[in-house]
Structures are given as C-alpha cells and as structure tokens.
Amino acid sequence: MISLATLFVILTLLFILLELMPGSPFNDEKLSEEQKELLYKKYDLDKPLQVRYVTYLKNVIIEGDFGQSYTIQKNVDVSKLLKDRLPISVRLGIQSLIVGSIIGILLGVIAAVYKNSKWDTFTTIFAVIGVSVPSYVFALGLSYFLGYKLKLFPFTYDIYSPVQSSILPTFALSMFVIATVARFMRTELVEVLSSDYILLAEAKGLNTKKVIFKHSIRNALIPVITVLGPLTVGLMTGSLVIERIFGIPGIGDLLVTAISVNDFNIIIGIAFFYSLFYILMALIIDTLYGVIDPRIRVAKEGRNG
Amino acid sequence: MEKILQVNNLHVSFKTHNGMVRAIRGVNFDLYKGETLAIVGESGSGKSVTTKVLMGILAKNGMIDDGEVLFDGMDLTKLTKQEITAIRGKKIAMIFQDPMTSLNPTMTVGYQILESLVEHQNLSKKEAKAKAIELIELVGITEPEKRYKQYPHQLSGGMRQRIVIAIALACNPRILIADEPTTALDVTIQAQILELIKELQQKIGLSIIFITHDLGVVANVADRVAVMYAGKIVEYGTVQEIFLEPYHPYTWGLLASVPEMEDTSNELYAIPGAPPNLLEPPKGDAFAVRSEFALKIDFEEEPPFFKISDTHYAATWLLHENAPAIEMPAMLKERIKKMKKGVPHER
Ligand SMILES: Nc1ncnc2c1ncn2[C@@H]1O[C@H](COP(=O)(O)OP(=O)(O)OP(=O)(O)O)[C@@H](O)[C@H]1O
Ligand SMILES: [Mg+2]
C-alpha cells in the first residue's frame, strides 16, 4: 500500500519537474512556429497541466499506456519501446547485483578471517579502487583488454549472443558492488568474530569452520543487507553509462537519449520503472531481513498474532 | 584430595603495537576435585587471560612463553588446536561475564544447547533435544519446551545466564570456569545464579574456578582463594585464611576496600594508585609502589612464597624472618574481629 502511494507521488513529482524543465521536444530549428503548434496540438501539449496530468494518470493506470515517443521513434508507444529494452537492463542489473554480492561477501569473509594478512591487504586495496574508480573506467579497460585485445568476449553488445556479451558489462558494473559489499562484510565480520558469543561458541568446542559458517556469517550479513538499497541505485546510475559504452540496447541507454532530446513520455516512463525497481528492492530487503534476523521475524509474528 | 588441574609457572604475553604486554608472569595454582577456587584481583591483573589459557582460546596475538597446565595427564599448553578443541566444552567448560552478549542472537537458545550436545556426545537430534530441554529445566527455567524455541532477546538477563550455564553443563564437564558470571546481573538475580552454581556443583561434583573482583561473592562461594596482582598470584589460602588472616599488603587493600554493609560511618577505602604497566613490569614486588608497607627490598627483589600454613602461602617480604614486624591496618583488624564473630560463609 505504502509502496503504491510512493509510486504515485513519484509519478506526480516527475510530471511537475519535467514541466518546469526548459526546452521542448520540438526544438528543431527547421520547424516553423505553425508546425510546432500543430505538433503541440497533436500530442495534447497545448492543454493545461492539470488536464494532461489527469489524462496521463488515467492512461497509465487503466491501460498501462505511457504515451508515445515524440522524437526518438516518432509515434511509437513508450510501452512498446520499453518492452524490448527493459529485460536487457533488468537482467544486467540483477546479474551485477548477484555476482557483486557473492564475490564481495567471499572477499569480505576471507579478509576478516585472515585479518591483517596478505588477503586482507589485497581486499582493502581492491575495495578502495572499486569504490573510487568510476565504473566506466572498468568498462573501458575490460572491453579494451578482454574484448578488443584478447577477443574473449564481444567487444560491444551483440543481440545474438546476449549472455556472452553481458559478461563484461556485468563485471564493470559489479566492481562497485564487490568493493562496497566486501568492505562492509569485512568490518561486520571482524566485529562479530570478536564478540562474546563467538567466544562462547569456541568455548563449547566448536571448530573454527563451524564457528565461522554457523555462528558468524549470518550475523555479519544482517547489516550488509542494508547497503543493497543504495547499491541498487548505484547500479541504475552506473548502467546509464555502461549501456552507452557497450552499446547495450537497454533502458539506461534510451533514457540518456530521451533526456537529451526532451522526449518527455520516455523519460517519465523509464523513471517510473526505476522507481518501481527500487521499491521492489526495498521490499526484498525487508523480506530478507525477516528471513535472516529472528529478532525482526519474531517481532513481526508477535504483531500479527 | 585429588588434584584435577595443575598450573605451573605460567607466562603469557601479548604482542601489541607498543611492545610485549607481559600479562601473566609466573602463575602457579592447583585445583582440587569438587572445590571452588576463586581468583580475585583488580581489573587487568590477568584473571581472564589465565582462564583463556586453560580453555585454549587465547587471542591470536597472545602466546604462552613458558609453563605448563596439567590436566588428565596432558599438558594443555602443548596440545594441537584439534586436541584442545575436543577438550573444550567437554571436559572444561566456561561461562562468561555478560549474559546479554554471550548468546548468539540469531539462534534459538535450545539450538545453542543442542549444538554442544551434538558436538561432544553421540546423540541423535531427538535425544539431544530431549536432553537440552532437561538441561533448561535443570538450571531452573520454567516451561522448558517453550523456552527451547525462543531467541536470546526474548529472555531476561538472569535467564540467559542460566542458559549459558546449561550450555556449559551440557557435556558433564569436570571443570567449570566462571569468569565474573554475576557481575552484569542485578543483586537478587546475582544471588540466584550463585545459588544455582553451588547447587549444581553439589549435584554434579564439578570443580569450579570462579573469577571475580567482588570479595562478597568470594566469601559466598569459594573454598579457596587466590589473590592475583599484575600477572602474578600474591597470596592464596582457604577462604577463612584469606579473609581472617591475610598477609599480603595487596590482600589487605582489597579486603579494606570492600564496603561494609552494617557500618555506614566507615569511609570507603580505595587502594591508592593504579596497577603497573605490564609493558614494562616493575622489578621486585609489583605492588610495592602502591603499598604503604613496602620495604626497601620490595623494590629490588621479587619476594618468594612464604608458607604460613599447609594451605596458606603469601609472596611478601614482610614474612621474611628479618623483616620488621608490620601488622595489617587497624581498620582492617577491627573488621576482621567483627567478622570472626559472625561466620564469613554466611553474609
Ligand atoms: N588480546 C590482548 N592483547 C593485548 N593485551 C591483552 C590482551 N588480552 C589481555 N591483555 C592484557 O592482559 C592484561 C590482563 O587482562 P585480563 O583480561 O586477564 O584482566 P582481568 O584480570 O580479567 O581484568 P577484568 O577484571 O577487567 O576482567 C591486561 O593488562 C590486558 O590489557
Ligand atoms: Mg576479565
């Protein structure tokens, strides 16, 4: 319910903000005033804001119709444009998040367990680089060396081998995720490992493996889940550039183009989906918390019954 | 009486950024079957480090420089990691100071007891569960079945400490190490937990090493007392001997600083100064700088143990035959006189 309300608010805000933005979709100097007027009329852009807003909402809610593209692909439905591109971007995002989280957690665990060792230093350096170097640098590096020089992967996106060609962008995007998760995981796990209940677990006679896998990792993961939200946002913004670099026909690429030509309906449509993803992610994170942390689970159960 | 554990000449140091911290500097003590030995001393005197050596859970930067810990015909300091892991929890168990943090918050308390049972005894899951519920009942918690499924945050501090005790008892250990098990609890709960420990000791015939800096608790639970200062034991004897005939100036200071219940007119005594820096342990008697009774030799040579009785020893030059006759502070003497009228065991 709250999520739906949030979506509604976001949609409204977008509408207003775009209205305030200077420029119009029909900035072409070749167009005469009359022609522009005609175009405005055609797309109902001459109507007052309230009227357009209500019509737009009605269309979105009742028919799932996000309007048409003004300039990029004239008169094509935004929903149709997105339908082809959305899955590509979503897959790239999810892949990066999963790959990044898994590698990040692994690195973090190794660094924490072998604190102050070579591994730890390596992870720290890696984390600093991963967080501070923008993803397009990795993207360019990867596509140059692995794609162009070694020809291991397609150099740019190839629609006919989507899996192959999503590998490099996935890694470029997940660098940031790996670095962030690894750093977090290390800090949290180091703290857990020095806690009293770990001492008790050791005092029980559990061996190191059990102490780490059964008693420590889950507890260290709880705070790490929190960063998944901001990471998702990071992935979305990162994908804007990454899709450009690799020529991936996703929504990030489309959004960049749409903004530069003021194709309002596309901008709103994509922004809407970004918000939707973020809200979904927030829901998933919430659920994960419940699964992994009994304190929250028990509190919820108590509330419900 | 049968000796169950023997600690000889134990030396432990920690590597730190500032150098080596000499935390334990030659500790000797024996533990007899069925007794409770209390180790008392100020914060930082090395009580916890000593127990961690016995458990083989010394921090990574710590090392045993010298000495031996004899148990069951083995020297625990020489065992491999695997060998000591097998003893830990099974033959020597431990309970910790803060029950609020010593249980894993993401596991049910039942599982945490069960884990210990499964680890050391060849029980099926079902048998182990039954035994775990039995243990929860044994440590005095009602509705054991319901508690079994609960998480630590659903239990009070006192109950959590009972669970920690249940975990410790899970494998019928021969030695129980209790490192300030009641310090974090409020007074009434404290008394209940002490009562429980005493009761269990009688039922099971445990030997207990009881770490505390609360002398009131010591009088309540211990058979013998070892007084520790700056990584060394400076005096040990039976409870009566330590409370009624103390010889080491540090023991005097400790006893004098116990607030008296009945007498509010007495000002609270505090030992002046602070424990020495163990990065560079002082020469001679480490307590000398804080002691008004220090002799010249205290600053130069370390005092050996002087025998007072078969069970009572103290490491202070005051006991040397050439030492001037120095008596304990009058205020303490007064107190002891009062105490002798009542029995120290019942406070
Ligand atoms: N891992 C460690 N690294 C460095 N120094 C340590 C470490 N563990 C303990 N020490 C030092 O060893 C000394 C003894 O510590 P210990 O914990 O045994 O004191 P304690 O007698 O248990 O005190 P308390 O009553 O506060 O629990 C202290 O000076 C402490 O700073
Ligand atoms: Mg301690």
XYZ file of C-alpha atoms and ligand atoms in Angstrom:
684
model
C 0.000 0.000 0.000
C 2.704 2.428 1.046
C 4.688 1.331 -1.983
C 1.809 2.183 -4.293
C 1.410 5.584 -2.716
C 5.132 6.175 -3.134
C 4.913 5.292 -6.821
C 2.046 7.706 -7.249
C 3.934 10.517 -5.569
C 6.997 9.843 -7.708
C 4.915 9.921 -10.867
C 3.382 13.239 -9.874
C 6.714 14.777 -8.993
C 8.216 13.662 -12.274
C 5.380 15.215 -14.158
C 5.784 18.547 -12.447
C 9.559 18.586 -12.645
C 9.600 17.881 -16.345
C 7.095 20.652 -16.839
C 9.442 23.061 -15.138
C 12.355 21.990 -17.280
C 13.295 24.375 -20.068
C 13.180 23.129 -23.637
C 10.627 21.239 -25.611
C 10.638 18.038 -27.634
C 10.337 20.029 -30.818
C 13.378 22.217 -30.733
C 14.291 21.571 -34.319
C 15.148 24.862 -35.972
C 13.723 23.684 -39.249
C 10.258 23.614 -37.764
C 8.182 26.735 -38.243
C 6.026 28.146 -35.477
C 2.894 26.818 -37.131
C 4.312 23.346 -37.458
C 5.289 23.366 -33.797
C 1.825 24.478 -32.861
C 0.373 21.615 -34.841
C 2.637 19.145 -33.131
C 1.730 20.517 -29.732
C -1.906 20.114 -30.592
C -1.386 16.607 -31.873
C 0.167 15.443 -28.613
C -2.226 17.482 -26.476
C 0.717 19.502 -25.187
C -1.284 22.693 -25.585
C -3.711 21.646 -22.894
C -3.197 22.916 -19.329
C -1.043 20.872 -16.961
C -3.887 19.535 -14.810
C -5.758 18.162 -17.758
C -2.717 16.435 -19.182
C -1.810 15.062 -15.788
C -5.220 13.513 -15.246
C -5.312 12.027 -18.734
C -1.818 10.640 -18.303
C -2.616 9.009 -14.972
C -5.792 7.537 -16.358
C -3.928 6.042 -19.280
C -1.161 4.621 -17.136
C -3.392 3.141 -14.503
C -6.193 1.836 -16.662
C -4.426 0.843 -19.841
C -0.779 0.657 -18.906
C -0.254 3.235 -21.606
C 2.710 5.502 -21.062
C 2.027 7.656 -24.090
C 4.053 7.879 -27.245
C 7.542 8.871 -28.112
C 7.721 12.360 -29.598
C 11.061 12.280 -31.266
C 13.181 9.183 -30.806
C 10.868 6.816 -32.612
C 8.020 9.001 -33.625
C 4.568 7.903 -32.507
C 5.706 4.537 -31.200
C 4.173 3.611 -27.861
C 6.564 4.087 -24.968
C 5.394 0.783 -23.530
C 6.350 -0.959 -26.742
C 9.754 0.706 -26.778
C 10.374 -0.344 -23.214
C 9.131 -3.874 -23.680
C 12.146 -4.821 -25.780
C 14.680 -2.919 -23.749
C 13.557 -3.473 -20.193
C 14.516 -7.171 -19.894
C 18.048 -6.480 -21.100
C 18.628 -3.830 -18.455
C 16.914 -5.729 -15.694
C 18.993 -8.786 -16.385
C 22.177 -6.785 -16.413
C 21.243 -5.145 -13.115
C 20.314 -8.350 -11.367
C 23.379 -10.151 -12.663
C 25.637 -7.402 -11.419
C 23.983 -7.320 -8.034
C 24.199 -11.072 -7.556
C 27.701 -11.502 -8.917
C 28.872 -8.460 -6.975
C 27.284 -9.559 -3.711
C 28.630 -13.087 -3.897
C 32.179 -12.087 -4.753
C 32.023 -9.229 -2.274
C 30.864 -11.471 0.547
C 33.550 -14.028 -0.248
C 36.282 -11.422 -0.289
C 34.972 -9.843 2.901
C 34.884 -13.176 4.701
C 38.407 -14.070 3.629
C 39.705 -10.651 4.649
C 38.048 -10.842 8.059
C 39.059 -14.403 8.820
C 42.642 -13.775 7.764
C 42.742 -10.310 9.247
C 45.997 -8.426 8.720
C 47.220 -10.977 6.195
C 48.057 -10.526 2.525
C 44.458 -11.342 1.622
C 43.211 -8.626 3.881
C 45.501 -6.050 2.337
C 44.501 -7.171 -1.136
C 40.804 -6.802 -0.327
C 41.319 -3.385 1.200
C 43.180 -2.127 -1.842
C 40.611 -3.692 -4.130
C 37.790 -2.095 -2.167
C 39.342 1.342 -2.305
C 39.865 1.062 -6.050
C 36.416 -0.391 -6.627
C 34.680 2.373 -4.739
C 36.671 5.277 -6.043
C 37.184 4.407 -9.697
C 34.036 5.032 -11.766
C 32.537 2.015 -13.464
C 33.084 3.348 -16.966
C 36.827 3.184 -16.411
C 36.492 -0.503 -15.665
C 34.167 -0.824 -18.621
C 36.653 0.749 -20.987
C 39.510 -1.268 -19.531
C 37.645 -4.548 -19.737
C 36.351 -4.016 -23.224
C 39.768 -2.924 -24.417
C 41.757 -5.808 -22.952
C 39.352 -8.722 -22.795
C 37.155 -7.667 -25.669
C 39.348 -5.911 -28.162
C 42.829 -7.308 -27.467
C 42.163 -10.846 -26.315
C 38.828 -11.218 -28.105
C 37.471 -13.338 -25.268
C 34.159 -11.563 -25.215
C 32.204 -9.471 -27.658
C 33.659 -6.007 -27.712
C 30.222 -4.401 -27.853
C 26.781 -5.789 -27.283
C 25.678 -8.436 -29.717
C 21.937 -9.164 -29.727
C 22.574 -12.657 -30.993
C 24.707 -13.729 -28.049
C 23.157 -11.867 -25.148
C 24.778 -13.993 -22.434
C 28.321 -13.705 -23.803
C 28.018 -10.037 -24.368
C 26.562 -9.287 -20.938
C 29.613 -10.652 -19.128
C 31.889 -7.659 -19.478
C 29.235 -5.077 -18.617
C 28.201 -7.185 -15.643
C 31.716 -7.148 -14.275
C 32.204 -3.492 -14.987
C 29.008 -2.705 -13.117
C 29.606 -5.094 -10.252
C 33.056 -3.721 -9.351
C 31.391 -1.118 -7.205
C 29.118 -3.707 -5.626
C 32.006 -6.071 -4.922
C 34.051 -3.330 -3.331
C 31.239 -1.987 -1.177
C 29.989 -5.363 -0.032
C 33.499 -6.659 0.665
C 34.384 -3.659 2.775
C 31.156 -3.894 4.735
C 31.346 -7.628 5.155
C 34.875 -7.415 6.471
C 34.051 -4.765 9.053
C 30.949 -6.553 10.256
C 32.528 -9.980 10.383
C 35.575 -8.723 12.271
C 33.214 -7.284 14.825
C 31.146 -10.455 15.058
C 34.267 -12.595 15.397
C 35.406 -10.598 18.402
C 32.031 -10.807 20.121
C 31.295 -12.722 23.283
C 29.008 -15.250 21.676
C 31.763 -16.323 19.337
C 33.981 -16.860 22.356
C 31.223 -18.981 23.853
C 30.853 -20.926 20.617
C 34.581 -21.598 20.738
C 34.393 -22.470 24.398
C 31.754 -25.044 23.502
C 34.386 -26.830 21.488
C 33.126 -25.990 18.023
C 35.883 -25.961 15.451
C 36.801 -22.834 13.533
C 34.830 -23.846 10.461
C 31.609 -24.229 12.398
C 32.224 -21.061 14.346
C 32.616 -19.077 11.150
C 29.950 -20.654 8.991
C 27.253 -21.330 11.545
C 27.735 -18.559 14.044
C 29.365 -15.655 12.286
C 28.498 -15.146 8.647
C 24.756 -14.910 9.026
C 25.072 -12.368 11.800
C 27.527 -10.297 9.820
C 25.214 -10.369 6.813
C 22.370 -8.604 8.597
C 23.916 -5.122 8.436
C 25.325 -5.843 4.988
C 21.806 -6.230 3.595
C 21.259 -2.571 4.348
C 23.695 -1.466 1.664
C 21.840 -3.387 -1.038
C 19.383 -0.492 -1.348
C 21.927 2.227 -2.087
C 23.811 -0.263 -4.261
C 20.742 -0.737 -6.444
C 20.600 2.992 -7.012
C 24.292 2.934 -7.825
C 23.691 0.190 -10.359
C 20.922 2.150 -12.037
C 23.027 5.246 -12.477
C 26.020 3.137 -13.434
C 24.010 1.374 -16.108
C 23.320 4.687 -17.865
C 26.972 4.991 -18.778
C 27.750 1.306 -19.111
C 24.945 0.714 -21.596
C 26.297 3.594 -23.630
C 29.832 2.272 -23.661
C 28.936 -1.266 -24.660
C 26.098 -0.176 -26.929
C 23.578 -2.182 -24.975
C 20.012 -1.558 -26.149
C 18.652 -1.195 -22.607
C 16.584 1.451 -20.895
C 19.600 3.270 -19.493
C 20.848 3.990 -22.967
C 17.350 5.040 -24.018
C 16.963 7.355 -21.033
C 20.159 9.221 -21.835
C 18.977 9.799 -25.379
C 15.487 10.758 -24.254
C 16.799 13.367 -21.846
C 18.997 14.958 -24.465
C 16.036 15.367 -26.861
C 13.329 16.102 -24.276
C 11.250 13.069 -25.108
C 9.094 13.569 -22.024
C 6.989 10.447 -22.143
C 10.001 8.199 -22.373
C 11.716 9.978 -19.516
C 8.724 9.607 -17.253
C 8.183 6.013 -18.280
C 11.740 4.967 -17.547
C 11.982 6.953 -14.352
C 8.788 5.242 -13.298
C 10.349 1.836 -13.824
C 13.485 2.818 -11.976
C 11.341 3.816 -9.012
C 9.429 0.583 -9.304
C 12.670 -1.417 -9.158
C 13.873 0.497 -6.181
C 10.636 -0.075 -4.315
C 10.705 -3.767 -5.204
C 14.264 -3.930 -3.962
C 13.252 -2.290 -0.706
C 10.546 -4.924 -0.289
C 13.010 -7.713 -0.998
C 15.477 -6.273 1.510
C 12.737 -6.114 4.100
C 11.839 -9.730 3.499
C 15.490 -10.757 3.628
C 15.845 -9.087 6.998
C 12.987 -11.144 8.297
C 14.454 -14.349 6.922
C 17.897 -13.761 8.309
C 17.277 -11.971 11.591
C 14.975 -13.721 14.042
C 14.685 -10.603 16.171
C 12.750 -8.950 13.380
C 10.874 -12.089 12.438
C 9.743 -12.698 15.991
C 8.671 -9.094 16.398
C 6.592 -9.334 13.237
C 4.977 -12.598 14.236
C 4.157 -11.125 17.592
C 2.444 -8.211 15.893
C 0.398 -10.312 13.528
C -0.953 -12.737 16.004
C 42.153 -34.538 47.965
C 42.688 -35.288 44.352
C 44.317 -32.676 42.159
C 42.446 -32.256 38.928
C 44.352 -29.378 37.385
C 47.804 -28.014 37.923
C 49.129 -24.741 36.581
C 52.881 -24.357 36.832
C 54.968 -21.272 36.201
C 52.648 -19.923 33.531
C 53.940 -16.972 31.496
C 51.779 -15.303 28.852
C 52.493 -12.213 26.803
C 50.657 -10.298 24.108
C 52.195 -8.688 21.105
C 50.877 -5.142 20.723
C 51.846 -2.054 18.778
C 53.592 -0.697 21.853
C 55.545 -3.846 22.564
C 55.044 -7.027 24.530
C 52.436 -6.921 27.276
C 53.554 -9.357 29.967
C 50.074 -10.261 31.155
C 50.886 -13.413 33.128
C 54.255 -13.544 34.841
C 54.610 -16.873 36.558
C 51.308 -18.178 37.856
C 51.050 -21.370 39.879
C 47.951 -22.968 41.309
C 46.253 -26.289 41.771
C 42.603 -27.136 41.505
C 41.195 -29.967 43.575
C 38.287 -32.165 42.730
C 34.937 -30.740 43.773
C 36.268 -27.464 45.132
C 35.647 -23.899 44.167
C 38.767 -21.834 43.729
C 38.194 -18.112 43.493
C 40.686 -15.940 41.694
C 40.376 -12.312 42.745
C 42.199 -9.171 41.760
C 41.796 -5.783 40.209
C 40.895 -5.222 36.600
C 43.806 -6.109 34.340
C 45.504 -8.434 36.809
C 45.312 -11.302 34.337
C 42.398 -13.355 35.628
C 40.656 -13.728 32.292
C 43.877 -14.395 30.418
C 44.641 -17.238 32.818
C 41.289 -18.858 32.155
C 41.617 -18.384 28.425
C 44.854 -20.322 28.526
C 43.055 -23.190 30.232
C 40.414 -23.139 27.503
C 42.884 -22.712 24.681
C 41.079 -19.600 23.477
C 43.863 -17.088 23.895
C 43.645 -14.158 21.474
C 45.719 -14.518 18.311
C 48.336 -12.014 19.457
C 48.887 -13.845 22.716
C 51.459 -16.530 23.386
C 52.430 -18.838 26.166
C 56.079 -18.124 26.812
C 56.610 -20.687 29.494
C 54.908 -23.009 31.925
C 52.524 -25.911 31.825
C 48.891 -26.701 32.525
C 48.490 -30.299 33.579
C 45.089 -31.892 33.201
C 44.222 -35.546 32.809
C 47.855 -36.457 32.235
C 48.225 -33.917 29.443
C 49.906 -30.567 29.217
C 47.173 -28.382 27.753
C 49.673 -25.818 26.516
C 51.279 -28.414 24.277
C 48.148 -29.725 22.603
C 47.356 -29.149 18.955
C 44.419 -26.982 18.069
C 42.322 -30.027 17.303
C 43.136 -31.777 20.549
C 42.278 -28.786 22.701
C 39.061 -28.212 20.749
C 37.975 -31.700 21.744
C 38.556 -30.990 25.427
C 36.981 -27.592 25.361
C 33.330 -27.686 26.276
C 33.516 -31.370 27.012
C 35.839 -31.598 29.974
C 36.402 -27.936 30.700
C 33.512 -25.564 30.194
C 33.218 -21.861 30.685
C 30.629 -19.230 31.431
C 31.185 -15.582 30.768
C 30.540 -12.249 32.325
C 27.822 -10.727 30.223
C 24.818 -12.941 29.501
C 23.362 -10.201 27.308
C 26.112 -10.701 24.734
C 27.277 -14.264 25.226
C 24.459 -15.932 23.318
C 24.168 -15.832 19.559
C 21.216 -13.524 18.826
C 20.206 -15.319 15.640
C 19.856 -18.835 17.066
C 17.282 -20.264 19.411
C 18.641 -20.928 22.870
C 17.584 -24.536 22.520
C 19.718 -24.968 19.450
C 22.680 -23.409 21.188
C 22.470 -26.018 23.932
C 21.808 -28.791 21.458
C 24.856 -27.849 19.460
C 27.125 -28.569 22.376
C 25.467 -31.934 22.989
C 25.695 -32.976 19.369
C 29.301 -31.847 19.191
C 30.595 -33.923 22.068
C 28.181 -36.783 22.626
C 26.967 -39.230 20.068
C 23.347 -38.319 20.451
C 20.695 -38.296 17.781
C 18.939 -34.979 17.190
C 15.899 -36.219 19.069
C 17.808 -37.449 22.089
C 19.836 -34.290 22.136
C 16.713 -32.171 22.087
C 15.230 -34.080 24.992
C 18.470 -33.668 26.898
C 18.601 -29.952 26.098
C 15.101 -29.465 27.461
C 16.132 -31.402 30.546
C 19.082 -29.066 30.992
C 16.893 -25.982 30.660
C 14.792 -27.379 33.449
C 17.855 -28.274 35.496
C 19.076 -24.680 35.540
C 15.748 -23.614 36.955
C 13.829 -22.264 33.985
C 10.128 -22.997 33.835
C 8.325 -24.001 30.633
C 11.480 -25.509 29.131
C 9.759 -26.617 25.915
C 8.627 -23.114 25.164
C 11.982 -21.586 26.071
C 13.772 -24.078 23.878
C 12.285 -22.423 20.808
C 12.927 -18.860 21.896
C 15.686 -16.486 20.921
C 18.016 -14.833 23.430
C 16.341 -11.449 23.139
C 13.131 -12.972 24.397
C 14.741 -13.936 27.711
C 15.771 -11.825 30.690
C 19.420 -11.417 31.679
C 19.127 -13.882 34.532
C 17.506 -16.469 32.286
C 20.160 -16.003 29.647
C 22.874 -16.632 32.193
C 21.043 -19.796 33.184
C 21.055 -20.846 29.535
C 24.780 -20.152 29.334
C 25.208 -22.360 32.391
C 23.090 -25.045 30.730
C 25.351 -24.898 27.691
C 28.378 -25.255 29.926
C 26.883 -28.232 31.726
C 25.707 -29.921 28.544
C 28.595 -32.343 28.421
C 29.180 -33.044 32.083
C 32.425 -31.122 32.256
C 34.836 -31.796 35.101
C 35.920 -28.201 35.420
C 33.720 -25.148 35.132
C 35.376 -21.804 34.662
C 33.124 -18.917 35.604
C 34.553 -15.559 34.601
C 32.611 -12.986 36.597
C 29.338 -14.786 35.926
C 27.261 -12.454 38.066
C 28.886 -9.062 37.610
C 26.443 -7.934 34.936
C 23.344 -9.025 36.831
C 21.400 -7.173 39.470
C 21.812 -8.192 43.057
C 18.826 -10.502 43.520
C 19.465 -12.331 40.264
C 23.127 -12.485 41.223
C 22.260 -14.350 44.405
C 20.028 -16.760 42.496
C 22.721 -17.563 39.961
C 25.304 -18.133 42.691
C 22.860 -20.389 44.462
C 22.310 -22.307 41.236
C 26.019 -22.740 40.648
C 26.567 -24.025 44.178
C 23.631 -26.372 43.899
C 24.808 -27.757 40.578
C 28.299 -28.204 41.907
C 26.977 -30.436 44.651
C 24.785 -32.385 42.271
C 27.436 -32.957 39.645
C 30.651 -32.754 41.643
C 32.238 -30.068 39.500
C 35.464 -28.281 40.207
C 34.970 -24.578 39.717
C 37.351 -21.747 39.015
C 35.469 -18.640 39.925
C 36.830 -15.337 38.693
C 35.612 -12.179 40.343
C 36.641 -8.924 41.869
C 33.719 -8.968 44.266
C 35.002 -10.283 47.570
C 31.472 -10.572 48.891
C 30.789 -13.167 46.246
C 34.037 -14.933 47.071
C 33.076 -15.365 50.706
C 29.831 -16.802 49.461
C 31.025 -19.419 47.006
C 34.695 -20.226 47.362
C 36.582 -22.891 49.269
C 39.956 -21.430 48.441
C 41.057 -18.049 47.194
C 43.992 -16.961 45.048
C 44.732 -13.240 45.020
C 46.188 -12.022 41.785
C 48.100 -8.846 41.083
C 49.815 -7.681 37.909
C 50.033 -11.111 36.347
C 51.015 -12.989 39.482
C 49.346 -14.722 42.354
C 50.489 -12.945 45.507
C 48.624 -14.902 48.157
C 46.490 -17.992 48.327
C 44.730 -19.941 51.037
C 41.373 -21.129 52.240
C 38.558 -18.597 52.435
C 38.980 -18.335 56.191
C 42.698 -17.788 55.874
C 42.391 -15.082 53.269
C 39.546 -13.258 54.963
C 40.665 -13.631 58.565
C 44.457 -13.842 58.412
C 45.594 -12.084 55.279
C 49.322 -11.387 54.968
C 49.986 -9.638 51.681
C 49.524 -5.851 51.712
C 47.590 -6.129 48.460
C 45.139 -8.557 50.051
C 44.813 -6.089 52.925
C 43.986 -3.354 50.466
C 41.409 -5.489 48.685
C 39.728 -6.503 51.918
C 39.744 -2.965 53.254
C 38.087 -1.665 50.120
C 35.031 -3.882 50.477
C 32.169 -1.635 51.564
C 30.710 -2.719 54.864
C 27.033 -3.416 54.934
C 26.219 -2.677 58.546
C 28.577 0.176 59.152
C 27.890 3.284 57.116
C 30.121 5.556 59.200
C 33.219 3.951 57.741
C 34.670 5.747 54.781
C 35.208 3.657 51.705
C 38.838 2.710 51.352
C 40.479 2.605 47.949
C 43.933 1.273 47.162
C 45.950 4.315 46.031
C 47.488 4.447 42.568
C 46.906 2.145 39.633
C 48.168 -1.271 38.570
C 51.563 -1.196 36.833
C 52.041 -1.016 33.118
C 52.617 -4.582 32.014
C 54.634 -3.440 29.016
C 57.457 -2.896 31.476
C 56.660 -4.815 34.627
C 58.375 -3.368 37.689
C 61.255 -5.062 39.462
C 60.633 -6.706 42.800
C 57.163 -6.748 44.302
C 54.902 -5.141 41.697
C 52.622 -3.823 44.413
C 55.385 -2.048 46.331
C 54.843 1.379 44.746
C 51.242 1.431 45.926
C 51.905 -0.050 49.320
C 52.485 1.959 52.490
C 54.150 -1.094 53.990
C 56.751 -1.563 51.269
C 60.264 -2.411 52.378
C 63.400 -1.428 50.562
C 63.922 -4.912 49.261
C 60.435 -4.886 47.730
C 61.748 -2.570 45.051
C 64.734 -4.723 44.242
C 63.945 -8.356 44.560
C 60.843 -10.338 43.959
C 59.508 -11.958 47.111
C 59.217 -15.759 47.088
C 56.206 -17.533 48.563
C 56.395 -17.852 52.315
C 54.478 -20.663 53.885
C 52.010 -19.706 56.589
C 50.173 -22.999 56.839
C 49.850 -26.093 54.672
C 47.209 -24.330 52.634
C 48.208 -20.713 53.045
C 51.053 -19.004 51.201
C 51.888 -15.349 50.575
C 54.566 -13.701 48.463
C 55.655 -10.749 50.556
C 58.940 -9.844 52.168
C 57.005 -8.916 55.313
C 57.001 -12.605 56.131
C 60.773 -12.878 55.990
C 62.370 -13.553 59.350
C 64.451 -10.366 59.138
C 61.523 -8.157 58.232
C 60.311 -5.589 60.729
C 57.117 -6.567 62.483
C 54.402 -4.877 60.469
C 50.775 -5.524 61.127
C 47.765 -5.064 58.957
C 45.968 -1.704 59.137
C 43.993 -1.195 62.321
C 40.758 -0.593 60.471
C 41.017 -3.978 58.790
C 41.877 -5.649 62.061
C 38.773 -4.161 63.572
C 36.678 -5.506 60.750
C 38.120 -8.967 60.938
C 37.369 -9.052 64.625
C 33.773 -8.264 63.816
C 33.714 -10.849 61.064
C 35.099 -13.536 63.330
C 32.041 -13.190 65.473
C 29.841 -13.967 62.509
C 30.853 -16.735 60.148
C 32.301 -15.402 56.921
C 30.498 -18.020 54.899
C 27.127 -16.574 55.596
C 26.784 -12.976 54.687
N 44.475 -9.654 23.283
C 45.216 -8.874 24.097
N 46.166 -8.057 23.586
C 46.914 -7.278 24.393
N 46.795 -7.237 25.720
C 45.887 -8.031 26.298
C 45.039 -8.886 25.524
N 44.217 -9.549 26.360
C 44.531 -9.124 27.605
N 45.530 -8.220 27.574
C 46.142 -7.566 28.720
O 46.410 -8.519 29.706
C 46.187 -7.991 30.991
C 45.265 -8.904 31.762
O 43.987 -8.877 31.197
P 42.771 -9.726 31.749
O 41.666 -9.596 30.781
O 43.215 -11.090 32.112
O 42.392 -8.931 33.064
P 41.315 -9.337 34.135
O 42.057 -9.635 35.373
O 40.434 -10.388 33.603
O 40.540 -7.977 34.304
P 38.985 -7.701 34.413
O 38.663 -7.769 35.857
O 38.862 -6.311 33.873
O 38.276 -8.712 33.577
C 45.628 -6.600 30.804
O 46.677 -5.672 31.026
C 45.190 -6.571 29.370
O 45.363 -5.284 28.842
Mg 38.366 -10.426 32.955
